[in-house]
Amino acid sequence: MARSKFLEPQDWTIPVPIAFGPGRLAEIGDRCRCLGIKRPMVVTDRGSHDLPFIGQLQGYLAQSGLRSGLFWDISPNPRDDEIGAGCAAFVAGDHDGIIAIGGGSAMDGGKAICLTVKSGVDLWAFEYEEPVPDVAPEFPALITIPTTAGTGAETASTAMVTHVGKGMKFCIWHPKCNPALALLDPELTLGLPPNLTAWTGADAMTHAIEAFLVPGFHPLCDGAALEGLSLVAKLLPVAVREPNNLEARSGMLVGSCLAGISFLKGLGLVHAISHMVGAEYDTQHGLTNAIILPVVLRFNLPGLDDKAIRMADAMGIEDRSVEGLVRAVDSMLDEIEIPSSLGEIGVPGDCAGRIARKAIQDSAAATNPRRATVAEISGLVATAISRAR
């Protein structure tokens, strides 16, 4: 039998250099040297700092003669004050590069530190809706290593950070602060518990669906979205049921990466709402997206029958109607044990109006395929808080 393509090392360069394949974490020392990194700071989140892959990574660095430090004070929804602490740790450790490893929060934290630690520019000057700061950028080399198959953050220059004073999440970025390398080793995802596998995988599905529904002609992103959606729909239930299935984990990591690339085109109201729920209630991002997704799909999809058909085809769904697609998404979320409502994860029923007023300001709301008023978004939030599948 021919060896699976998902188990063979692959190198890609769209949109940044990508090293994919089981066991490729062992290359990290050589990869750092090629990028001129001699004293990397490893950035991860609070939930990951004592997991085996951190010791494994630092062990490989030490074997290559590289001195590394570890900064792990990053919340599930990274905060601006944590980014300042990370910059201080970078300077105190005399580091010259960053390796961001973990889920989306770890990679967002690493990217935010990269933006600010040498540039001398305030973090919020990099907010996505603002003009790009007119400075000569000086950013440390950045390597991203996802340990979940969901975030898609490993190839992007953007990061989501919570503004503590405003209680809102904002997207920050600079076009020249791209990862120098995304290293995708599916072996690092084998230990992920079924619930986190489900939550992060549903995040990847949401990325692909929302990006594909963004108006406009972008065949590269649309192709990535549909292929990512196809892989996730086929392999996410397998990865949840069989957590040590390396081929399923590998395919999920590819699907997640493709979905992440696809949202260069934009996202939609699922993310606009989820960002603000996460900023206020510190909910897990992929789980929050998954709960909101069917509610927003029912709002967005009427009139988009052609796109519904293409997504249904990618997912292997026989009923290609709008309602058939939403039912299939709901069914898949049931299969991987996603709660039906935000209320089940601690979001109170009286926040809908406040969340809506914040969500409409999110950059993802601007690329939603259907314009929505604050009142309409409030209704979607209220439904997501109380609905039952």
Short mmCIF file of C-alpha atoms in Angstrom, two decimals:
data_model
loop_
_atom_site.label_atom_id
_atom_site.label_comp_id
_atom_site.label_asym_id
_atom_site.label_seq_id
_atom_site.Cartn_x
_atom_site.Cartn_y
_atom_site.Cartn_z
CA MET A 1 0.00 0.00 0.00
CA ALA A 2 1.29 3.47 -0.92
CA ARG A 3 2.43 5.63 1.97
CA SER A 4 -0.03 8.37 2.85
CA LYS A 5 0.87 11.84 1.61
CA PHE A 6 -0.01 13.10 5.10
CA LEU A 7 2.87 11.12 6.59
CA GLU A 8 5.54 12.43 4.22
CA PRO A 9 7.53 15.64 4.94
CA GLN A 10 6.45 18.58 2.78
CA ASP A 11 7.80 22.12 2.33
CA TRP A 12 5.54 24.95 1.12
CA THR A 13 6.00 28.71 0.76
CA ILE A 14 2.43 30.07 0.59
CA PRO A 15 1.97 32.51 2.27
CA VAL A 16 5.09 31.96 4.44
CA PRO A 17 7.63 29.11 4.52
CA ILE A 18 5.89 26.03 5.97
CA ALA A 19 7.66 22.89 7.18
CA PHE A 20 5.08 20.12 7.57
CA GLY A 21 5.44 16.52 8.66
CA PRO A 22 5.62 14.20 11.67
CA GLY A 23 8.78 14.59 13.72
CA ARG A 24 9.91 17.90 12.24
CA LEU A 25 10.22 19.60 15.62
CA ALA A 26 13.65 17.94 15.75
CA GLU A 27 14.79 20.39 13.04
CA ILE A 28 14.22 23.45 15.23
CA GLY A 29 17.90 24.04 16.06
CA ASP A 30 18.95 24.05 12.42
CA ARG A 31 15.96 26.20 11.52
CA CYS A 32 16.90 28.78 14.15
CA ARG A 33 20.48 28.92 12.92
CA CYS A 34 19.33 29.46 9.34
CA LEU A 35 17.30 32.45 10.55
CA GLY A 36 20.16 33.86 12.62
CA ILE A 37 18.43 33.11 15.94
CA LYS A 38 20.91 32.29 18.72
CA ARG A 39 18.93 33.09 21.89
CA PRO A 40 15.23 32.40 21.26
CA MET A 41 12.47 33.19 23.71
CA VAL A 42 9.82 30.46 23.70
CA VAL A 43 6.34 31.96 24.11
CA THR A 44 3.39 29.83 25.15
CA ASP A 45 0.21 30.09 27.21
CA ARG A 46 -0.47 29.31 30.84
CA GLY A 47 -2.15 26.01 30.04
CA SER A 48 0.77 24.71 27.98
CA HIS A 49 3.93 25.75 29.79
CA ASP A 50 4.37 22.45 31.61
CA LEU A 51 3.30 20.15 28.77
CA PRO A 52 5.84 17.73 27.27
CA PHE A 53 6.29 19.58 23.99
CA ILE A 54 7.81 22.58 25.79
CA GLY A 55 10.55 20.46 27.34
CA GLN A 56 11.01 18.64 24.04
CA LEU A 57 11.42 21.93 22.17
CA GLN A 58 13.89 23.38 24.66
CA GLY A 59 15.77 20.08 24.66
CA TYR A 60 16.25 20.22 20.90
CA LEU A 61 17.40 23.84 21.19
CA ALA A 62 19.92 22.93 23.89
CA GLN A 63 21.26 20.03 21.80
CA SER A 64 21.97 22.58 19.06
CA GLY A 65 23.85 24.84 21.48
CA LEU A 66 21.10 27.46 21.65
CA ARG A 67 20.17 29.11 24.93
CA SER A 68 16.42 29.59 25.25
CA GLY A 69 14.12 31.30 27.73
CA LEU A 70 10.43 30.66 28.38
CA PHE A 71 7.61 33.19 28.73
CA TRP A 72 4.24 31.61 29.45
CA ASP A 73 2.09 34.29 31.10
CA ILE A 74 -0.42 34.41 28.23
CA SER A 75 -4.17 34.03 28.85
CA PRO A 76 -6.55 32.03 26.63
CA ASN A 77 -7.53 35.47 25.30
CA PRO A 78 -4.20 37.40 25.34
CA ARG A 79 -4.27 40.76 27.14
CA ASP A 80 -2.35 43.93 26.39
CA ASP A 81 -0.71 43.96 29.83
CA GLU A 82 0.63 40.44 29.22
CA ILE A 83 2.25 41.61 25.99
CA GLY A 84 4.10 44.30 27.91
CA ALA A 85 5.36 41.69 30.38
CA GLY A 86 6.52 39.51 27.48
CA CYS A 87 8.48 42.39 25.97
CA ALA A 88 10.18 42.98 29.33
CA ALA A 89 11.13 39.28 29.53
CA PHE A 90 12.53 39.40 25.97
CA VAL A 91 14.76 42.36 26.82
CA ALA A 92 15.82 40.98 30.23
CA GLY A 93 16.84 37.67 28.63
CA ASP A 94 18.78 39.35 25.81
CA HIS A 95 16.80 37.30 23.29
CA ASP A 96 17.05 37.72 19.54
CA GLY A 97 14.08 35.72 18.24
CA ILE A 98 10.73 34.25 19.26
CA ILE A 99 9.34 30.74 18.97
CA ALA A 100 5.59 30.85 19.60
CA ILE A 101 4.30 27.35 20.36
CA GLY A 102 0.83 26.24 21.41
CA GLY A 103 -2.67 27.19 20.38
CA GLY A 104 -3.87 30.47 18.95
CA SER A 105 -3.37 32.42 22.16
CA ALA A 106 0.32 31.47 22.34
CA MET A 107 0.92 32.43 18.73
CA ASP A 108 -1.04 35.67 19.05
CA GLY A 109 0.99 36.50 22.15
CA GLY A 110 4.25 35.79 20.35
CA LYS A 111 3.27 37.90 17.35
CA ALA A 112 2.18 40.81 19.53
CA ILE A 113 5.50 40.74 21.40
CA CYS A 114 7.30 40.72 18.04
CA LEU A 115 5.39 43.80 16.92
CA THR A 116 6.36 45.93 19.89
CA VAL A 117 9.57 44.74 21.56
CA LYS A 118 11.98 46.45 19.14
CA SER A 119 9.79 48.80 17.14
CA GLY A 120 9.32 51.36 19.91
CA VAL A 121 5.69 51.70 18.83
CA ASP A 122 2.69 51.35 21.16
CA LEU A 123 0.82 48.07 20.72
CA TRP A 124 -2.47 49.73 19.79
CA ALA A 125 -0.88 51.77 17.01
CA PHE A 126 -0.86 48.45 15.13
CA GLU A 127 -4.66 48.07 15.37
CA TYR A 128 -5.97 46.71 12.06
CA GLU A 129 -8.37 49.56 11.32
CA GLU A 130 -5.68 52.21 11.83
CA PRO A 131 -3.07 53.32 9.25
CA VAL A 132 0.09 51.20 9.35
CA PRO A 133 2.60 52.99 11.61
CA ASP A 134 5.02 55.04 9.50
CA VAL A 135 8.18 53.64 11.06
CA ALA A 136 11.07 51.57 9.80
CA PRO A 137 9.99 48.20 11.21
CA GLU A 138 12.41 46.20 13.29
CA PHE A 139 10.89 42.87 14.22
CA PRO A 140 12.61 39.82 15.72
CA ALA A 141 12.56 36.64 13.67
CA LEU A 142 9.43 34.64 14.53
CA ILE A 143 8.81 30.88 14.28
CA THR A 144 5.27 29.61 14.88
CA ILE A 145 4.53 26.03 15.96
CA PRO A 146 0.84 25.10 16.38
CA THR A 147 0.01 22.28 18.80
CA THR A 148 -3.69 22.30 17.97
CA ALA A 149 -5.38 21.85 14.60
CA GLY A 150 -7.70 24.79 14.62
CA THR A 151 -6.36 28.28 15.01
CA GLY A 152 -4.67 28.75 11.63
CA ALA A 153 -2.64 31.57 13.23
CA GLU A 154 0.70 30.10 12.24
CA THR A 155 0.92 31.71 8.79
CA ALA A 156 -0.69 35.09 9.52
CA SER A 157 0.77 38.46 10.48
CA THR A 158 -2.34 39.28 12.52
CA ALA A 159 -2.95 38.73 16.24
CA MET A 160 -6.03 39.15 18.43
CA VAL A 161 -5.39 40.92 21.75
CA THR A 162 -7.79 42.05 24.48
CA HIS A 163 -7.72 45.75 25.35
CA VAL A 164 -8.20 45.44 29.11
CA GLY A 165 -9.42 49.01 29.55
CA LYS A 166 -12.15 48.67 26.91
CA GLY A 167 -13.05 45.03 27.50
CA MET A 168 -12.79 44.40 23.75
CA LYS A 169 -10.65 42.31 21.45
CA PHE A 170 -8.86 43.98 18.57
CA CYS A 171 -6.84 42.71 15.63
CA ILE A 172 -3.27 44.04 15.46
CA TRP A 173 -0.82 43.57 12.61
CA HIS A 174 1.95 44.86 10.40
CA PRO A 175 2.43 43.62 6.83
CA LYS A 176 6.15 42.99 7.45
CA CYS A 177 5.74 41.13 10.74
CA ASN A 178 5.16 37.72 9.20
CA PRO A 179 6.39 34.45 10.66
CA ALA A 180 9.74 33.51 9.18
CA LEU A 181 8.71 29.86 9.44
CA ALA A 182 5.59 27.91 10.36
CA LEU A 183 6.57 24.45 11.60
CA LEU A 184 3.67 21.99 11.51
CA ASP A 185 4.48 18.73 13.32
CA PRO A 186 1.28 16.66 13.75
CA GLU A 187 2.95 14.53 16.42
CA LEU A 188 2.59 17.54 18.74
CA THR A 189 -1.21 17.31 18.47
CA LEU A 190 -1.48 13.63 19.47
CA GLY A 191 -1.87 14.35 23.18
CA LEU A 192 -4.69 16.85 22.76
CA PRO A 193 -7.77 15.79 24.78
CA PRO A 194 -11.00 15.03 22.84
CA ASN A 195 -12.76 18.21 24.01
CA LEU A 196 -9.89 20.49 22.91
CA THR A 197 -9.58 18.52 19.67
CA ALA A 198 -13.26 19.19 19.04
CA TRP A 199 -13.16 22.87 20.01
CA THR A 200 -10.07 23.73 17.99
CA GLY A 201 -11.19 21.64 15.03
CA ALA A 202 -14.55 23.41 15.00
CA ASP A 203 -12.59 26.67 14.95
CA ALA A 204 -10.91 25.55 11.72
CA MET A 205 -14.29 24.66 10.22
CA THR A 206 -15.61 28.11 11.16
CA HIS A 207 -12.60 29.80 9.55
CA ALA A 208 -13.15 27.95 6.27
CA ILE A 209 -16.90 28.60 6.17
CA GLU A 210 -16.72 32.27 7.10
CA ALA A 211 -13.85 32.99 4.72
CA PHE A 212 -15.62 31.29 1.81
CA LEU A 213 -18.76 33.34 2.46
CA VAL A 214 -16.90 36.68 2.39
CA PRO A 215 -17.99 38.55 -0.75
CA GLY A 216 -15.51 39.22 -3.53
CA PHE A 217 -13.38 37.28 -5.96
CA HIS A 218 -10.39 35.56 -4.37
CA PRO A 219 -9.99 32.10 -5.93
CA LEU A 220 -6.81 31.34 -3.97
CA CYS A 221 -8.50 31.87 -0.61
CA ASP A 222 -11.71 30.21 -1.77
CA GLY A 223 -9.79 27.14 -2.93
CA ALA A 224 -7.94 26.96 0.40
CA ALA A 225 -11.25 27.35 2.26
CA LEU A 226 -12.98 24.53 0.40
CA GLU A 227 -10.07 22.10 0.67
CA GLY A 228 -9.63 22.96 4.35
CA LEU A 229 -13.35 22.45 4.93
CA SER A 230 -13.25 19.10 3.15
CA LEU A 231 -10.38 17.84 5.30
CA VAL A 232 -11.92 19.05 8.56
CA ALA A 233 -15.37 17.62 7.81
CA LYS A 234 -13.86 14.23 7.01
CA LEU A 235 -11.20 14.00 9.70
CA LEU A 236 -12.34 15.96 12.77
CA PRO A 237 -14.75 13.27 14.02
CA VAL A 238 -12.01 10.68 13.47
CA ALA A 239 -9.46 12.73 15.43
CA VAL A 240 -11.95 13.13 18.31
CA ARG A 241 -12.74 9.38 18.38
CA GLU A 242 -9.19 8.20 17.73
CA PRO A 243 -6.85 10.72 19.35
CA ASN A 244 -3.71 8.78 18.41
CA ASN A 245 -4.61 8.45 14.72
CA LEU A 246 -1.60 10.23 13.23
CA GLU A 247 -3.01 10.41 9.73
CA ALA A 248 -6.21 12.07 10.97
CA ARG A 249 -4.16 14.46 13.10
CA SER A 250 -1.92 15.25 10.13
CA GLY A 251 -4.85 15.91 7.82
CA MET A 252 -6.47 18.12 10.43
CA LEU A 253 -3.30 20.17 10.78
CA VAL A 254 -3.21 20.70 7.00
CA GLY A 255 -6.92 21.54 6.96
CA SER A 256 -6.50 24.01 9.80
CA CYS A 257 -3.57 25.68 8.05
CA LEU A 258 -5.53 26.00 4.80
CA ALA A 259 -8.52 27.45 6.63
CA GLY A 260 -6.20 29.94 8.33
CA ILE A 261 -4.75 30.98 4.99
CA SER A 262 -8.26 31.38 3.56
CA PHE A 263 -9.27 34.05 6.04
CA LEU A 264 -6.76 36.45 4.57
CA LYS A 265 -9.94 37.25 2.62
CA GLY A 266 -11.82 38.14 5.81
CA LEU A 267 -14.20 36.55 8.32
CA GLY A 268 -17.71 37.35 9.53
CA LEU A 269 -20.15 37.78 12.36
CA VAL A 270 -19.27 34.50 14.08
CA HIS A 271 -15.83 35.88 14.83
CA ALA A 272 -17.04 39.43 15.48
CA ILE A 273 -19.36 38.14 18.21
CA SER A 274 -16.95 35.50 19.51
CA HIS A 275 -14.12 38.01 19.92
CA MET A 276 -16.22 40.17 22.24
CA VAL A 277 -17.66 37.24 24.20
CA GLY A 278 -14.10 36.00 24.72
CA ALA A 279 -12.87 39.44 25.77
CA GLU A 280 -15.58 39.73 28.44
CA TYR A 281 -15.94 36.14 29.66
CA ASP A 282 -12.59 34.55 28.72
CA THR A 283 -14.31 31.69 26.90
CA GLN A 284 -12.34 29.30 24.71
CA HIS A 285 -12.34 30.83 21.24
CA GLY A 286 -12.95 27.74 19.11
CA LEU A 287 -15.75 26.55 21.39
CA THR A 288 -17.39 29.97 21.31
CA ASN A 289 -17.18 30.06 17.51
CA ALA A 290 -18.67 26.57 17.24
CA ILE A 291 -21.72 27.48 19.32
CA ILE A 292 -22.37 30.70 17.42
CA LEU A 293 -21.74 29.23 13.93
CA PRO A 294 -25.17 27.65 13.19
CA VAL A 295 -26.99 30.76 14.43
CA VAL A 296 -25.05 33.06 12.12
CA LEU A 297 -25.26 30.61 9.21
CA ARG A 298 -29.05 30.74 9.34
CA PHE A 299 -28.79 34.54 9.18
CA ASN A 300 -26.18 34.69 6.40
CA LEU A 301 -26.98 31.86 4.00
CA PRO A 302 -30.41 32.78 2.52
CA GLY A 303 -29.70 33.89 -1.04
CA LEU A 304 -26.28 32.26 -1.10
CA ASP A 305 -27.47 28.92 -2.48
CA ASP A 306 -24.55 28.50 -4.89
CA LYS A 307 -22.05 28.85 -2.07
CA ALA A 308 -24.07 26.49 0.12
CA ILE A 309 -23.91 23.88 -2.65
CA ARG A 310 -20.13 24.18 -2.99
CA MET A 311 -19.62 23.87 0.78
CA ALA A 312 -21.98 20.90 0.97
CA ASP A 313 -20.05 19.22 -1.84
CA ALA A 314 -16.77 19.83 -0.01
CA MET A 315 -18.20 18.36 3.19
CA GLY A 316 -19.80 15.35 1.48
CA ILE A 317 -23.35 16.41 2.39
CA GLU A 318 -26.17 14.97 0.26
CA ASP A 319 -28.78 17.64 1.04
CA ARG A 320 -27.17 20.69 -0.55
CA SER A 321 -29.89 23.17 0.39
CA VAL A 322 -29.18 25.97 2.83
CA GLU A 323 -31.19 24.24 5.56
CA GLY A 324 -29.57 20.90 4.75
CA LEU A 325 -26.12 22.42 5.17
CA VAL A 326 -26.97 24.03 8.52
CA ARG A 327 -28.53 20.78 9.78
CA ALA A 328 -25.38 18.89 8.79
CA VAL A 329 -23.17 21.39 10.61
CA ASP A 330 -25.40 21.08 13.70
CA SER A 331 -25.22 17.30 13.46
CA MET A 332 -21.43 17.33 13.26
CA LEU A 333 -21.22 19.65 16.27
CA ASP A 334 -23.48 17.24 18.17
CA GLU A 335 -21.25 14.34 17.17
CA ILE A 336 -18.18 16.02 18.64
CA GLU A 337 -20.14 17.11 21.74
CA ILE A 338 -20.22 20.87 21.29
CA PRO A 339 -22.73 22.50 23.70
CA SER A 340 -25.76 23.99 22.01
CA SER A 341 -25.73 27.38 23.74
CA LEU A 342 -23.42 30.05 25.11
CA GLY A 343 -25.42 29.91 28.33
CA GLU A 344 -23.99 26.42 28.92
CA ILE A 345 -20.46 27.86 29.01
CA GLY A 346 -21.28 30.69 31.40
CA VAL A 347 -22.35 33.57 29.17
CA PRO A 348 -25.23 35.41 30.90
CA GLY A 349 -28.49 36.20 29.18
CA ASP A 350 -28.37 39.96 29.76
CA CYS A 351 -25.22 40.74 27.75
CA ALA A 352 -26.60 40.49 24.20
CA GLY A 353 -27.01 44.21 23.58
CA ARG A 354 -23.60 45.12 24.98
CA ILE A 355 -21.85 42.35 23.02
CA ALA A 356 -23.64 43.44 19.84
CA ARG A 357 -22.54 47.07 20.22
CA LYS A 358 -18.94 45.90 20.50
CA ALA A 359 -19.18 43.22 17.78
CA ILE A 360 -20.36 45.64 15.11
CA GLN A 361 -17.06 47.51 15.56
CA ASP A 362 -14.99 44.36 14.94
CA SER A 363 -13.11 44.21 11.64
CA ALA A 364 -14.68 40.80 10.92
CA ALA A 365 -18.16 42.35 10.92
CA ALA A 366 -17.17 44.48 7.92
CA THR A 367 -16.61 41.41 5.71
CA ASN A 368 -19.74 39.50 6.75
CA PRO A 369 -21.78 38.63 3.61
CA ARG A 370 -24.93 40.21 5.01
CA ARG A 371 -25.05 43.64 6.62
CA ALA A 372 -26.43 43.54 10.14
CA THR A 373 -27.68 46.19 12.52
CA VAL A 374 -26.84 46.26 16.22
CA ALA A 375 -30.38 45.06 16.91
CA GLU A 376 -29.98 42.12 14.53
CA ILE A 377 -26.61 41.16 16.05
CA SER A 378 -28.14 41.42 19.53
CA GLY A 379 -30.83 38.99 18.40
CA LEU A 380 -28.20 36.55 17.13
CA VAL A 381 -26.31 36.75 20.44
CA ALA A 382 -29.52 36.22 22.43
CA THR A 383 -30.35 33.16 20.30
CA ALA A 384 -26.84 31.75 20.75
CA ILE A 385 -27.11 32.19 24.52
CA SER A 386 -30.37 30.30 24.87
CA ARG A 387 -30.83 27.99 21.87
CA ALA A 388 -31.17 24.23 21.95
CA ARG A 389 -30.28 22.10 18.95
#
